[in-house]
Amino acid sequence: MFVLPLAFTTHITAAIGLLVWGAATFAIVPPLQIRVMEAASEAPGLASSINVGAFNLGNALGAALGGGVLSVGLGYAAIPVAGGLLAAGGLLLAWLGSRRAQVATAQ
């Protein structure tokens, strides 16, 4: 996300970039959904609905973040940078959570 302001300088690069972005993000969802349902073998439907709810919450929070970036006057180019920072924070939390789970399993 950090390179989007630099890469999307023309209509052609923006169209190609958005096509690749869309294909990549939609390709991630089915394996993630399968993994969630396998991990929650006792209640896969409930786990699936919570997973979809988390996606929707992320969409809403992302829109709010983008609106906040615009409202403070940072401009459209700052939106992907703010999204990248939010994604980096999410990756850090996921890494810390998996590390904590590994330590708990080892004990």
Coordinates of C-alpha atoms in Angstrom, one line a residue:
M1 CA 0.0 0.0 0.0
F2 CA 2.9 2.3 0.6
V3 CA 3.8 2.4 -3.1
L4 CA 0.3 3.1 -4.4
P5 CA 0.7 6.9 -4.5
L6 CA 3.8 6.4 -6.6
A7 CA 2.5 3.7 -8.8
F8 CA -0.9 5.1 -9.6
T9 CA 0.3 8.2 -11.4
T10 CA -1.6 7.6 -14.7
H11 CA -5.0 6.2 -15.6
I12 CA -3.4 3.1 -17.2
T13 CA -1.2 2.2 -14.2
A14 CA -4.1 2.8 -11.8
A15 CA -6.4 0.5 -13.9
I16 CA -3.7 -2.3 -14.0
G17 CA -2.8 -1.9 -10.4
L18 CA -6.5 -2.0 -9.3
L19 CA -7.0 -5.1 -11.4
V20 CA -4.1 -6.9 -9.8
W21 CA -5.0 -5.7 -6.3
G22 CA -8.6 -6.9 -6.7
A23 CA -7.6 -10.3 -8.1
A24 CA -5.1 -10.8 -5.3
T25 CA -7.4 -9.8 -2.5
F26 CA -10.3 -11.9 -3.8
A27 CA -7.9 -14.9 -4.2
I28 CA -7.0 -14.8 -0.5
V29 CA -10.6 -15.1 0.8
P30 CA -11.5 -18.7 0.0
P31 CA -8.4 -20.3 1.6
L32 CA -8.8 -18.1 4.6
Q33 CA -12.4 -19.1 4.9
I34 CA -11.6 -22.8 4.7
R35 CA -8.8 -22.4 7.3
V36 CA -11.2 -20.7 9.7
M37 CA -13.9 -23.4 9.2
E38 CA -11.4 -26.2 9.7
A39 CA -10.0 -24.6 12.9
A40 CA -13.5 -24.3 14.3
S41 CA -14.7 -27.8 13.4
E42 CA -17.3 -27.8 16.2
A43 CA -19.1 -24.7 14.8
P44 CA -17.9 -23.9 11.3
G45 CA -20.9 -21.8 10.4
L46 CA -20.5 -19.6 13.4
A47 CA -16.8 -19.1 12.7
S48 CA -17.5 -18.3 9.1
S49 CA -20.0 -15.7 10.0
I50 CA -17.6 -14.1 12.5
N51 CA -14.9 -14.1 9.8
V52 CA -17.2 -12.3 7.4
G53 CA -18.2 -9.9 10.1
A54 CA -14.5 -9.1 10.7
F55 CA -14.1 -8.4 7.0
N56 CA -17.1 -6.0 7.1
L57 CA -15.7 -4.3 10.2
G58 CA -12.4 -3.8 8.5
N59 CA -14.1 -2.2 5.5
A60 CA -16.0 0.2 7.7
L61 CA -12.9 1.1 9.8
G62 CA -10.9 1.6 6.6
A63 CA -13.5 3.9 5.2
A64 CA -13.6 5.9 8.5
L65 CA -9.8 6.1 8.5
G66 CA -9.7 7.3 4.9
G67 CA -12.3 9.9 5.7
G68 CA -10.3 11.0 8.7
V69 CA -7.2 11.4 6.6
L70 CA -9.1 13.5 4.1
S71 CA -10.8 15.6 6.9
V72 CA -7.4 16.7 8.4
G73 CA -6.3 17.8 4.9
L74 CA -3.6 15.2 4.1
G75 CA -5.0 14.5 0.6
Y76 CA -5.9 11.4 -1.4
A77 CA -2.2 10.3 -1.7
A78 CA -2.1 9.9 2.1
I79 CA -5.0 7.4 2.3
P80 CA -2.9 4.3 1.1
V81 CA -0.1 5.3 3.4
A82 CA -2.5 5.4 6.4
G83 CA -3.9 2.0 5.3
G84 CA -0.4 0.6 5.0
L85 CA 0.3 1.7 8.6
L86 CA -2.9 0.1 9.8
A87 CA -2.1 -3.1 7.9
A88 CA 1.4 -3.1 9.4
G89 CA -0.1 -2.8 12.8
G90 CA -2.4 -5.7 12.1
L91 CA 0.5 -7.9 10.9
L92 CA 2.3 -7.0 14.1
L93 CA -0.6 -8.0 16.2
A94 CA -1.1 -11.3 14.3
W95 CA 2.6 -12.1 14.7
L96 CA 2.5 -11.4 18.4
G97 CA -0.6 -13.6 18.8
S98 CA 1.0 -16.5 16.9
R99 CA 4.2 -16.1 18.9
R100 CA 2.2 -16.2 22.2
A101 CA 0.3 -19.3 21.0
Q102 CA 3.6 -21.0 20.2
V103 CA 5.0 -20.2 23.6
A104 CA 1.8 -21.6 25.3
T105 CA 2.0 -24.8 23.2
A106 CA 5.6 -25.3 24.1
Q107 CA 4.9 -25.2 27.8

